[in-house]
Amino acid sequence: MKFRFLSAIAFCAMAVMSCNEETLEVGTTLTSENDKMDISTGVFNATSRSILADSIYARNFDCYFGNVRDPETGAYIKSEFMAQFNMLENQKLPAKDRILGMKDGEIAADSCEIWLYFDRMKCYGDSLTPVKLNVMELKEPMNDKIYYSNFDPMSAGYIRTDGLRQSIAFTLSNLTYTDSIRALTSYNDLARIVMYGAYKDKNGKNYPDYGTYILRNYYEHPEYFKNSYSFIHSLCPGFYFEVNDGLGVMANLKEIDMRVFYHYKNEKDSVINGYIGMASTPEVLQTTRIINDKEALQSLVRKDNCTYLKTPAGIFTEVTFPVDEIKATHANDSLLSVGVTFQRINSGIENSPYVFEAPDYLLMIPRDSLYTFFEKGQTINSTSSYYTILDSKNQYVFSNIGNMITYLADKKKEGLVGDSDWVAKHPAWNKIVLVPVTLTTATNTTTSAGGIASVANEMALTSTRLQGGPNGEKIELQVIYAKFHDK
């Protein structure tokens, strides 16, 4: 009965602390005579340091590609990706004898194209900078193994040496389109990769082109199209998109489609243009490869008067919490609230025309969950994981992570029960990591309430410095305790 008041009391106590240093009577004003409690506070110091991210979980539908120079380090960052395609649901083609395209006495597609749709609001750099992509067919599908951003499909033998290869050069502001086309409400910023030329499949069978390969197999092997697994494992394992040339652009892809165009005659003998639509969707795999200059990142990691956050696959901030001290100071009291703030500080390159933005969202998780959290698709639980957003004061504020402190303390306690040497074997037990992330929200159709559906590593170019570091300012934890009077 008493503990149902704790959340409300913690909130009120924190508000009182921010306005009035006198907290001695907080307990008497928030509870009844039968439920009086003592409220006490404490301030504890945490330490922090930068750690190299090395690589991050790469199965992410938020896809970027390009090659840029970091204005802070002068180092280069390149992002490339692999993608599989799935046939759209319930898509039916005309009867085979109505297809009008013909080559070598058999039906044929008009063309096949991969369309890369850009989200210009998330792109970085000069939109007139030319970029060159090489598109290479995979030898085999990506499977359900765990892929990280340092996975190289070429060295791993994933690229089919005699498979389809195409190249395209383009700019984000595609000047091949006229102003009148750009003015259309249906216009999208995109790059179109035409899959032209003769094609030989993995069994040695020749086709006039890749689109015809897809179209003929639709009629000859309908079982290949019954679901995404059959399509990927029997016909189209996917492609690797390599950034071959171009510097100064990092583009965000909001959608990746492959289309096989054909024309046919309908029941009224009218000629109709149609296409088979395939999309790189969450049901199939899409991974990102990130090439970073590790030595340049290490030069920032070694700085001891601040910490860094840098994405993609760059630098995280590790924080060591004084868990034992917080718990021991009021061993018999309830831990109502623990608040901590991470203040951004200037990097010194704010006037650069292409400075990276600070990350919007930060995830706080235990150090030993840095990889498993993303691999298992976990989300925020406000016990062993928290998130916050950059506020108007350039701060990342975690208003109450009391459950995290308790979680870490309990984990240590449980570990020591079975192993007196547990702490030595788990030196990171009291450490958390701040990770820039992107959040996907979902709405409950019954209640209309929103919630976080998924959490993923931030793949965009972001960077910021935080107060702290081994020899920098200490990070303060504002703690509120409560103890009910004995009756």
CSV table of C-alpha atoms in Angstrom, one decimal:
chain,number,residue,atom,x,y,z
A,1,MET,CA,0.0,0.0,0.0
A,2,LYS,CA,2.8,2.4,0.9
A,3,PHE,CA,4.9,1.9,-2.1
A,4,ARG,CA,2.2,2.9,-4.6
A,5,PHE,CA,3.0,6.5,-3.5
A,6,LEU,CA,6.7,6.3,-4.4
A,7,SER,CA,6.6,7.4,-8.0
A,8,ALA,CA,4.5,10.5,-7.2
A,9,ILE,CA,6.6,11.3,-4.2
A,10,ALA,CA,9.8,11.1,-6.2
A,11,PHE,CA,8.4,13.4,-8.8
A,12,CYS,CA,7.3,16.0,-6.3
A,13,ALA,CA,10.5,15.7,-4.3
A,14,MET,CA,12.6,16.4,-7.4
A,15,ALA,CA,10.4,19.4,-8.2
A,16,VAL,CA,10.9,20.7,-4.6
A,17,MET,CA,14.6,20.2,-4.8
A,18,SER,CA,14.9,22.3,-7.9
A,19,CYS,CA,13.0,25.2,-6.2
A,20,ASN,CA,13.9,25.0,-2.5
A,21,GLU,CA,16.9,23.7,-0.7
A,22,GLU,CA,14.8,22.9,2.4
A,23,THR,CA,13.7,19.3,2.0
A,24,LEU,CA,13.3,18.3,5.6
A,25,GLU,CA,9.5,18.5,5.6
A,26,VAL,CA,8.9,16.9,2.2
A,27,GLY,CA,7.9,13.6,3.8
A,28,THR,CA,5.3,15.1,6.1
A,29,THR,CA,3.7,17.1,3.3
A,30,LEU,CA,3.3,14.3,0.8
A,31,THR,CA,1.9,11.5,3.1
A,32,SER,CA,-0.6,11.0,5.8
A,33,GLU,CA,0.1,10.8,9.5
A,34,ASN,CA,0.0,7.0,9.2
A,35,ASP,CA,2.4,7.0,6.3
A,36,LYS,CA,4.9,9.6,7.1
A,37,MET,CA,8.3,9.2,5.5
A,38,ASP,CA,11.7,10.8,5.7
A,39,ILE,CA,13.1,12.1,2.4
A,40,SER,CA,16.8,12.6,2.0
A,41,THR,CA,19.0,13.4,-0.9
A,42,GLY,CA,22.6,12.9,-2.0
A,43,VAL,CA,24.9,13.8,-4.8
A,44,PHE,CA,27.4,11.2,-6.1
A,45,ASN,CA,30.0,11.5,-8.8
A,46,ALA,CA,30.3,9.2,-11.9
A,47,THR,CA,33.2,9.0,-14.2
A,48,SER,CA,33.2,8.6,-18.0
A,49,ARG,CA,35.4,7.9,-20.9
A,50,SER,CA,35.1,7.4,-24.7
A,51,ILE,CA,35.2,3.9,-26.2
A,52,LEU,CA,35.6,2.9,-29.8
A,53,ALA,CA,32.5,1.4,-31.2
A,54,ASP,CA,34.5,-0.8,-33.7
A,55,SER,CA,31.4,-2.1,-35.3
A,56,ILE,CA,27.6,-2.2,-34.8
A,57,TYR,CA,24.7,-4.5,-35.5
A,58,ALA,CA,24.1,-3.9,-39.2
A,59,ARG,CA,20.7,-5.4,-39.8
A,60,ASN,CA,19.0,-2.0,-40.1
A,61,PHE,CA,16.3,-0.8,-42.5
A,62,ASP,CA,17.6,2.8,-42.1
A,63,CYS,CA,20.1,2.7,-44.9
A,64,TYR,CA,22.8,5.2,-45.9
A,65,PHE,CA,25.4,5.1,-48.6
A,66,GLY,CA,28.2,7.5,-49.6
A,67,ASN,CA,31.7,8.7,-48.8
A,68,VAL,CA,32.5,11.8,-46.8
A,69,ARG,CA,35.3,13.5,-44.9
A,70,ASP,CA,34.7,14.1,-41.2
A,71,PRO,CA,35.5,17.8,-40.6
A,72,GLU,CA,36.5,17.1,-37.0
A,73,THR,CA,39.1,14.4,-37.7
A,74,GLY,CA,39.8,14.8,-41.4
A,75,ALA,CA,39.2,11.1,-41.8
A,76,TYR,CA,37.0,9.4,-44.4
A,77,ILE,CA,33.7,7.5,-43.7
A,78,LYS,CA,32.2,5.2,-46.3
A,79,SER,CA,28.9,3.4,-46.1
A,80,GLU,CA,27.8,0.6,-48.5
A,81,PHE,CA,25.0,-1.9,-48.2
A,82,MET,CA,23.6,-5.3,-49.2
A,83,ALA,CA,19.9,-5.7,-49.9
A,84,GLN,CA,17.5,-8.5,-50.8
A,85,PHE,CA,14.2,-8.1,-52.5
A,86,ASN,CA,10.7,-9.6,-51.9
A,87,MET,CA,7.9,-9.8,-54.4
A,88,LEU,CA,4.9,-7.6,-53.4
A,89,GLU,CA,2.0,-9.5,-51.9
A,90,ASN,CA,-0.8,-10.8,-54.1
A,91,GLN,CA,0.9,-9.6,-57.3
A,92,LYS,CA,-0.5,-11.4,-60.3
A,93,LEU,CA,0.8,-11.2,-63.9
A,94,PRO,CA,-1.3,-11.6,-67.1
A,95,ALA,CA,-1.5,-15.0,-68.7
A,96,LYS,CA,1.8,-15.9,-70.4
A,97,ASP,CA,0.2,-15.8,-73.9
A,98,ARG,CA,-0.7,-12.2,-73.4
A,99,ILE,CA,2.9,-11.0,-72.9
A,100,LEU,CA,3.9,-9.1,-76.1
A,101,GLY,CA,7.6,-8.7,-75.6
A,102,MET,CA,9.6,-11.4,-77.4
A,103,LYS,CA,13.2,-12.4,-77.8
A,104,ASP,CA,14.6,-15.6,-79.3
A,105,GLY,CA,11.1,-16.9,-79.8
A,106,GLU,CA,10.2,-16.6,-76.1
A,107,ILE,CA,8.6,-13.9,-73.9
A,108,ALA,CA,10.9,-11.2,-72.8
A,109,ALA,CA,10.8,-8.2,-70.4
A,110,ASP,CA,11.1,-4.6,-71.7
A,111,SER,CA,13.7,-3.7,-69.0
A,112,CYS,CA,14.7,-4.2,-65.3
A,113,GLU,CA,15.6,-1.3,-63.0
A,114,ILE,CA,16.5,-0.8,-59.4
A,115,TRP,CA,15.2,2.4,-58.0
A,116,LEU,CA,16.9,4.1,-55.0
A,117,TYR,CA,14.6,6.6,-53.4
A,118,PHE,CA,16.4,9.3,-51.4
A,119,ASP,CA,15.1,11.1,-48.3
A,120,ARG,CA,16.7,14.5,-49.0
A,121,MET,CA,15.9,15.6,-45.4
A,122,LYS,CA,18.4,13.1,-44.1
A,123,CYS,CA,21.1,13.4,-46.7
A,124,TYR,CA,24.4,15.1,-46.0
A,125,GLY,CA,26.7,17.1,-48.4
A,126,ASP,CA,26.4,18.7,-51.8
A,127,SER,CA,23.5,17.4,-53.8
A,128,LEU,CA,25.4,18.1,-57.0
A,129,THR,CA,28.4,15.9,-56.1
A,130,PRO,CA,28.6,12.9,-58.5
A,131,VAL,CA,28.4,9.5,-56.9
A,132,LYS,CA,29.3,6.2,-58.6
A,133,LEU,CA,27.8,2.9,-57.5
A,134,ASN,CA,28.7,-0.6,-58.5
A,135,VAL,CA,25.9,-3.1,-58.2
A,136,MET,CA,27.0,-6.7,-57.8
A,137,GLU,CA,24.9,-9.9,-57.6
A,138,LEU,CA,25.3,-12.0,-54.5
A,139,LYS,CA,26.4,-15.6,-54.9
A,140,GLU,CA,24.1,-16.7,-52.1
A,141,PRO,CA,21.5,-15.1,-49.9
A,142,MET,CA,22.3,-13.5,-46.6
A,143,ASN,CA,21.1,-15.8,-43.9
A,144,ASP,CA,20.0,-15.3,-40.4
A,145,LYS,CA,23.5,-15.0,-39.0
A,146,ILE,CA,24.4,-11.9,-37.1
A,147,TYR,CA,25.9,-9.3,-39.4
A,148,TYR,CA,28.0,-6.4,-38.1
A,149,SER,CA,29.0,-3.2,-39.9
A,150,ASN,CA,32.5,-4.4,-40.5
A,151,PHE,CA,31.3,-7.5,-42.5
A,152,ASP,CA,32.9,-7.4,-45.9
A,153,PRO,CA,30.8,-9.5,-48.4
A,154,MET,CA,33.6,-9.4,-51.0
A,155,SER,CA,36.3,-10.9,-48.8
A,156,ALA,CA,33.7,-13.3,-47.3
A,157,GLY,CA,33.0,-14.7,-50.8
A,158,TYR,CA,29.4,-13.5,-51.0
A,159,ILE,CA,29.8,-11.9,-54.5
A,160,ARG,CA,29.1,-14.0,-57.5
A,161,THR,CA,32.2,-13.6,-59.7
A,162,ASP,CA,30.4,-14.4,-62.9
A,163,GLY,CA,27.1,-12.7,-61.9
A,164,LEU,CA,25.4,-9.5,-62.9
A,165,ARG,CA,27.4,-6.3,-62.5
A,166,GLN,CA,26.2,-2.8,-63.3
A,167,SER,CA,27.5,0.7,-62.6
A,168,ILE,CA,25.7,4.1,-62.3
A,169,ALA,CA,26.9,7.6,-61.8
A,170,PHE,CA,24.4,10.2,-60.5
A,171,THR,CA,23.8,13.2,-58.2
A,172,LEU,CA,21.2,13.5,-55.5
A,173,SER,CA,19.8,16.5,-57.5
A,174,ASN,CA,19.2,14.6,-60.7
A,175,LEU,CA,19.5,17.2,-63.4
A,176,THR,CA,18.4,14.8,-66.1
A,177,TYR,CA,14.8,15.6,-65.0
A,178,THR,CA,13.2,18.8,-66.3
A,179,ASP,CA,11.8,21.4,-63.9
A,180,SER,CA,8.3,20.5,-65.0
A,181,ILE,CA,8.8,16.9,-63.9
A,182,ARG,CA,10.2,18.0,-60.6
A,183,ALA,CA,7.2,20.2,-60.0
A,184,LEU,CA,4.9,17.1,-60.1
A,185,THR,CA,3.5,16.1,-56.7
A,186,SER,CA,4.4,12.5,-57.6
A,187,TYR,CA,8.1,13.3,-58.2
A,188,ASN,CA,10.6,11.6,-56.0
A,189,ASP,CA,14.4,12.0,-55.7
A,190,LEU,CA,15.8,8.8,-57.0
A,191,ALA,CA,18.5,7.0,-58.9
A,192,ARG,CA,17.6,4.5,-61.5
A,193,ILE,CA,19.9,1.6,-62.1
A,194,VAL,CA,19.2,-0.1,-65.4
A,195,MET,CA,20.0,-3.8,-65.5
A,196,TYR,CA,20.9,-4.2,-69.1
A,197,GLY,CA,22.9,-6.7,-71.1
A,198,ALA,CA,23.0,-10.5,-71.4
A,199,TYR,CA,22.6,-12.6,-68.2
A,200,LYS,CA,23.7,-16.1,-67.3
A,201,ASP,CA,22.1,-17.7,-64.2
A,202,LYS,CA,24.0,-19.8,-61.7
A,203,ASN,CA,23.0,-23.0,-63.6
A,204,GLY,CA,24.6,-21.6,-66.8
A,205,LYS,CA,21.4,-20.8,-68.6
A,206,ASN,CA,21.5,-17.7,-70.8
A,207,TYR,CA,18.9,-14.9,-71.0
A,208,PRO,CA,18.8,-11.7,-73.0
A,209,ASP,CA,18.8,-9.7,-69.8
A,210,TYR,CA,18.1,-9.9,-66.1
A,211,GLY,CA,14.5,-8.7,-66.4
A,212,THR,CA,13.7,-11.5,-68.8
A,213,TYR,CA,15.3,-14.0,-66.4
A,214,ILE,CA,12.8,-12.9,-63.7
A,215,LEU,CA,9.8,-12.8,-66.1
A,216,ARG,CA,10.4,-16.2,-67.7
A,217,ASN,CA,10.9,-17.9,-64.3
A,218,TYR,CA,7.6,-16.4,-63.1
A,219,TYR,CA,5.8,-18.6,-65.6
A,220,GLU,CA,8.2,-21.6,-65.6
A,221,HIS,CA,8.6,-21.9,-61.8
A,222,PRO,CA,5.7,-20.2,-60.0
A,223,GLU,CA,6.9,-22.0,-56.8
A,224,TYR,CA,9.8,-19.5,-56.7
A,225,PHE,CA,7.4,-16.7,-56.1
A,226,LYS,CA,5.2,-18.2,-53.4
A,227,ASN,CA,7.1,-16.3,-50.6
A,228,SER,CA,10.2,-14.2,-50.0
A,229,TYR,CA,12.2,-17.2,-48.8
A,230,SER,CA,11.6,-19.1,-52.1
A,231,PHE,CA,12.2,-16.1,-54.2
A,232,ILE,CA,15.5,-15.2,-52.5
A,233,HIS,CA,16.9,-18.8,-52.3
A,234,SER,CA,15.8,-19.9,-55.7
A,235,LEU,CA,16.0,-16.9,-58.0
A,236,CYS,CA,17.3,-13.6,-56.6
A,237,PRO,CA,19.7,-13.7,-53.6
A,238,GLY,CA,20.2,-10.0,-53.6
A,239,PHE,CA,22.8,-7.4,-54.4
A,240,TYR,CA,25.8,-5.5,-52.9
A,241,PHE,CA,25.9,-1.8,-53.6
A,242,GLU,CA,29.5,-0.6,-53.6
A,243,VAL,CA,30.5,3.1,-53.5
A,244,ASN,CA,33.1,3.2,-56.2
A,245,ASP,CA,33.7,6.9,-56.6
A,246,GLY,CA,32.5,10.3,-55.3
A,247,LEU,CA,33.3,12.2,-52.1
A,248,GLY,CA,31.2,14.6,-50.1
A,249,VAL,CA,27.8,12.9,-50.0
A,250,MET,CA,26.1,10.6,-47.6
A,251,ALA,CA,22.6,9.7,-48.8
A,252,ASN,CA,19.7,8.2,-46.9
A,253,LEU,CA,17.5,5.7,-48.7
A,254,LYS,CA,13.9,5.7,-47.7
A,255,GLU,CA,13.0,2.9,-50.2
A,256,ILE,CA,14.7,0.4,-52.5
A,257,ASP,CA,12.7,-1.2,-55.3
A,258,MET,CA,13.4,-3.5,-58.2
A,259,ARG,CA,11.0,-3.4,-61.2
A,260,VAL,CA,10.7,-5.7,-64.2
A,261,PHE,CA,8.8,-3.9,-66.9
A,262,TYR,CA,6.7,-5.6,-69.6
A,263,HIS,CA,3.8,-4.9,-71.9
A,264,TYR,CA,0.8,-7.1,-72.7
A,265,LYS,CA,-2.6,-7.2,-74.3
A,266,ASN,CA,-5.6,-7.2,-72.1
A,267,GLU,CA,-9.0,-8.8,-72.7
A,268,LYS,CA,-10.1,-5.8,-74.8
A,269,ASP,CA,-6.9,-6.2,-77.0
A,270,SER,CA,-5.5,-2.9,-75.6
A,271,VAL,CA,-1.8,-2.8,-75.0
A,272,ILE,CA,-1.0,-2.2,-71.4
A,273,ASN,CA,2.3,-1.5,-69.7
A,274,GLY,CA,2.9,-3.4,-66.5
A,275,TYR,CA,5.7,-4.3,-64.1
A,276,ILE,CA,6.7,-6.8,-61.4
A,277,GLY,CA,7.4,-4.8,-58.3
A,278,MET,CA,9.9,-6.1,-55.7
A,279,ALA,CA,10.9,-4.2,-52.6
A,280,SER,CA,13.7,-4.4,-50.0
A,281,THR,CA,11.4,-4.6,-46.9
A,282,PRO,CA,11.8,-5.5,-43.2
A,283,GLU,CA,10.7,-9.1,-44.1
A,284,VAL,CA,14.0,-9.6,-45.9
A,285,LEU,CA,17.6,-8.7,-45.0
A,286,GLN,CA,19.3,-5.4,-45.5
A,287,THR,CA,22.7,-4.7,-44.0
A,288,THR,CA,25.2,-1.9,-44.0
A,289,ARG,CA,28.9,-2.0,-44.2
A,290,ILE,CA,30.8,1.0,-42.7
A,291,ILE,CA,34.4,1.8,-43.3
A,292,ASN,CA,35.9,4.1,-40.7
A,293,ASP,CA,39.4,5.4,-40.0
A,294,LYS,CA,40.0,3.7,-36.7
A,295,GLU,CA,43.2,5.5,-35.9
A,296,ALA,CA,41.5,8.9,-36.4
A,297,LEU,CA,38.7,7.8,-34.0
A,298,GLN,CA,41.3,6.6,-31.5
A,299,SER,CA,42.8,10.1,-31.4
A,300,LEU,CA,39.5,11.4,-30.0
A,301,VAL,CA,39.1,8.4,-27.7
A,302,ARG,CA,42.4,9.2,-26.1
A,303,LYS,CA,41.3,12.7,-25.1
A,304,ASP,CA,40.7,12.7,-21.3
A,305,ASN,CA,38.9,16.1,-20.7
A,306,CYS,CA,35.7,15.1,-22.4
A,307,THR,CA,33.9,12.2,-24.1
A,308,TYR,CA,32.5,11.7,-27.6
A,309,LEU,CA,29.5,10.3,-29.4
A,310,LYS,CA,30.1,9.8,-33.1
A,311,THR,CA,28.2,7.7,-35.6
A,312,PRO,CA,28.0,5.6,-37.6
A,313,ALA,CA,30.0,2.9,-35.9
A,314,GLY,CA,32.3,5.5,-34.3
A,315,ILE,CA,32.5,6.4,-30.6
A,316,PHE,CA,30.3,5.7,-27.6
A,317,THR,CA,30.5,7.1,-24.1
A,318,GLU,CA,31.0,4.7,-21.2
A,319,VAL,CA,30.0,5.8,-17.7
A,320,THR,CA,30.9,4.1,-14.4
A,321,PHE,CA,28.2,4.6,-11.8
A,322,PRO,CA,29.1,4.6,-8.0
A,323,VAL,CA,26.5,1.9,-7.4
A,324,ASP,CA,27.9,0.5,-4.2
A,325,GLU,CA,28.2,4.0,-2.7
A,326,ILE,CA,24.7,5.0,-3.6
A,327,LYS,CA,23.3,1.8,-2.1
A,328,ALA,CA,25.5,1.7,1.0
A,329,THR,CA,24.9,5.3,2.0
A,330,HIS,CA,21.2,4.6,2.8
A,331,ALA,CA,21.2,0.8,3.0
A,332,ASN,CA,17.8,0.6,4.7
A,333,ASP,CA,16.1,3.3,2.6
A,334,SER,CA,14.1,3.1,-0.7
A,335,LEU,CA,15.8,4.5,-3.7
A,336,LEU,CA,13.2,6.9,-5.1
A,337,SER,CA,15.0,8.6,-7.9
A,338,VAL,CA,18.4,9.0,-9.6
A,339,GLY,CA,18.8,11.7,-12.1
A,340,VAL,CA,21.8,12.4,-14.3
A,341,THR,CA,22.5,15.0,-17.0
A,342,PHE,CA,25.1,14.9,-19.8
A,343,GLN,CA,25.9,18.3,-21.1
A,344,ARG,CA,27.1,18.9,-24.6
A,345,ILE,CA,30.1,21.1,-25.2
A,346,ASN,CA,31.4,22.9,-28.3
A,347,SER,CA,33.6,20.9,-30.6
A,348,GLY,CA,35.4,23.9,-32.0
A,349,ILE,CA,34.2,23.3,-35.6
A,350,GLU,CA,30.7,24.7,-35.3
A,351,ASN,CA,31.3,27.1,-38.2
A,352,SER,CA,32.1,24.3,-40.7
A,353,PRO,CA,29.6,24.3,-43.5
A,354,TYR,CA,29.2,20.5,-43.2
A,355,VAL,CA,29.5,20.0,-39.5
A,356,PHE,CA,27.8,16.8,-38.3
A,357,GLU,CA,24.6,17.3,-36.3
A,358,ALA,CA,24.4,16.0,-32.7
A,359,PRO,CA,22.4,12.8,-32.2
A,360,ASP,CA,18.8,13.3,-31.3
A,361,TYR,CA,18.3,10.2,-29.1
A,362,LEU,CA,20.6,8.4,-26.7
A,363,LEU,CA,20.1,4.9,-25.3
A,364,MET,CA,21.5,4.0,-21.9
A,365,ILE,CA,22.2,0.3,-21.4
A,366,PRO,CA,24.6,-1.8,-19.3
A,367,ARG,CA,28.1,-2.3,-20.8
A,368,ASP,CA,27.6,-6.0,-21.1
A,369,SER,CA,24.4,-5.5,-23.1
A,370,LEU,CA,26.0,-3.4,-25.8
A,371,TYR,CA,25.7,-6.1,-28.4
A,372,THR,CA,22.9,-8.4,-27.2
A,373,PHE,CA,20.4,-5.5,-26.9
A,374,PHE,CA,20.4,-4.9,-30.6
A,375,GLU,CA,20.9,-8.6,-31.7
A,376,LYS,CA,17.8,-9.7,-29.7
A,377,GLY,CA,15.7,-6.8,-30.9
A,378,GLN,CA,15.1,-5.5,-27.4
A,379,THR,CA,13.4,-2.3,-26.6
A,380,ILE,CA,13.2,0.2,-23.8
A,381,ASN,CA,12.1,-1.2,-20.4
A,382,SER,CA,13.0,1.6,-18.0
A,383,THR,CA,14.9,-0.9,-15.8
A,384,SER,CA,18.0,-2.1,-17.8
A,385,SER,CA,17.5,0.4,-20.6
A,386,TYR,CA,16.5,4.0,-20.9
A,387,TYR,CA,16.4,6.6,-23.6
A,388,THR,CA,16.4,10.4,-23.8
A,389,ILE,CA,16.3,13.2,-26.4
A,390,LEU,CA,18.5,16.2,-26.8
A,391,ASP,CA,16.7,19.1,-25.1
A,392,SER,CA,16.8,22.9,-25.8
A,393,LYS,CA,19.6,23.4,-23.3
A,394,ASN,CA,21.9,21.1,-25.3
A,395,GLN,CA,21.6,18.4,-22.6
A,396,TYR,CA,20.8,14.8,-22.5
A,397,VAL,CA,18.8,14.4,-19.3
A,398,PHE,CA,17.8,11.0,-17.8
A,399,SER,CA,15.4,12.2,-15.1
A,400,ASN,CA,15.1,8.9,-13.2
A,401,ILE,CA,17.3,5.9,-13.7
A,402,GLY,CA,16.8,4.6,-10.2
A,403,ASN,CA,15.8,1.2,-11.5
A,404,MET,CA,19.1,0.9,-13.4
A,405,ILE,CA,21.1,1.4,-10.2
A,406,THR,CA,19.0,-1.2,-8.5
A,407,TYR,CA,19.3,-3.5,-11.5
A,408,LEU,CA,23.1,-3.3,-11.4
A,409,ALA,CA,23.3,-3.7,-7.6
A,410,ASP,CA,21.0,-6.7,-7.7
A,411,LYS,CA,23.0,-8.3,-10.5
A,412,LYS,CA,26.2,-8.0,-8.5
A,413,LYS,CA,24.5,-9.4,-5.4
A,414,GLU,CA,23.2,-12.4,-7.2
A,415,GLY,CA,26.5,-13.0,-8.9
A,416,LEU,CA,28.4,-13.0,-5.5
A,417,VAL,CA,26.0,-15.7,-4.2
A,418,GLY,CA,27.4,-18.3,-6.5
A,419,ASP,CA,30.9,-16.9,-7.0
A,420,SER,CA,33.0,-14.9,-4.6
A,421,ASP,CA,35.2,-13.8,-7.5
A,422,TRP,CA,32.3,-12.6,-9.6
A,423,VAL,CA,33.3,-8.9,-9.5
A,424,ALA,CA,36.8,-9.7,-10.8
A,425,LYS,CA,35.3,-11.7,-13.6
A,426,HIS,CA,32.8,-9.0,-14.5
A,427,PRO,CA,34.7,-5.7,-14.3
A,428,ALA,CA,32.1,-3.8,-16.2
A,429,TRP,CA,29.3,-4.7,-13.9
A,430,ASN,CA,28.7,-1.0,-12.8
A,431,LYS,CA,29.3,0.5,-16.2
A,432,ILE,CA,26.7,1.7,-18.7
A,433,VAL,CA,27.1,2.9,-22.3
A,434,LEU,CA,25.4,5.9,-24.1
A,435,VAL,CA,24.6,4.9,-27.6
A,436,PRO,CA,23.1,7.2,-30.3
A,437,VAL,CA,20.0,5.4,-31.7
A,438,THR,CA,16.9,5.9,-33.9
A,439,LEU,CA,13.5,4.9,-32.6
A,440,THR,CA,10.6,3.5,-34.5
A,441,THR,CA,7.2,4.1,-33.0
A,442,ALA,CA,3.9,2.2,-33.3
A,443,THR,CA,0.3,3.1,-32.5
A,444,ASN,CA,-2.1,0.8,-30.8
A,445,THR,CA,-5.1,0.7,-33.1
A,446,THR,CA,-7.5,0.0,-30.2
A,447,THR,CA,-6.3,2.7,-27.7
A,448,SER,CA,-4.6,5.0,-30.2
A,449,ALA,CA,-1.7,5.1,-27.7
A,450,GLY,CA,1.8,5.3,-29.1
A,451,GLY,CA,4.9,3.4,-28.1
A,452,ILE,CA,8.4,2.5,-29.1
A,453,ALA,CA,8.3,-0.5,-31.5
A,454,SER,CA,12.1,-0.9,-32.1
A,455,VAL,CA,15.5,0.6,-31.3
A,456,ALA,CA,18.4,0.6,-33.8
A,457,ASN,CA,21.9,2.0,-33.9
A,458,GLU,CA,22.0,5.5,-35.5
A,459,MET,CA,23.4,5.1,-39.0
A,460,ALA,CA,23.5,8.7,-39.9
A,461,LEU,CA,26.5,11.1,-39.6
A,462,THR,CA,26.3,12.5,-36.1
A,463,SER,CA,28.9,13.8,-33.6
A,464,THR,CA,29.1,15.6,-30.3
A,465,ARG,CA,31.3,16.1,-27.3
A,466,LEU,CA,30.1,15.7,-23.7
A,467,GLN,CA,31.4,17.0,-20.4
A,468,GLY,CA,33.3,14.4,-18.5
A,469,GLY,CA,36.3,12.2,-19.3
A,470,PRO,CA,38.9,10.7,-17.0
A,471,ASN,CA,40.4,14.1,-16.2
A,472,GLY,CA,37.4,16.2,-17.0
A,473,GLU,CA,34.4,17.4,-15.0
A,474,LYS,CA,32.7,14.8,-12.9
A,475,ILE,CA,29.2,13.7,-13.7
A,476,GLU,CA,26.8,14.3,-10.9
A,477,LEU,CA,24.0,11.9,-10.0
A,478,GLN,CA,21.2,13.5,-8.0
A,479,VAL,CA,19.7,10.9,-5.7
A,480,ILE,CA,16.5,10.9,-3.6
A,481,TYR,CA,15.9,8.4,-0.8
A,482,ALA,CA,12.8,7.7,1.2
A,483,LYS,CA,12.2,5.8,4.4
A,484,PHE,CA,8.8,5.2,6.1
A,485,HIS,CA,8.5,5.8,9.8
A,486,ASP,CA,8.1,2.7,11.9
A,487,LYS,CA,4.7,2.6,13.6
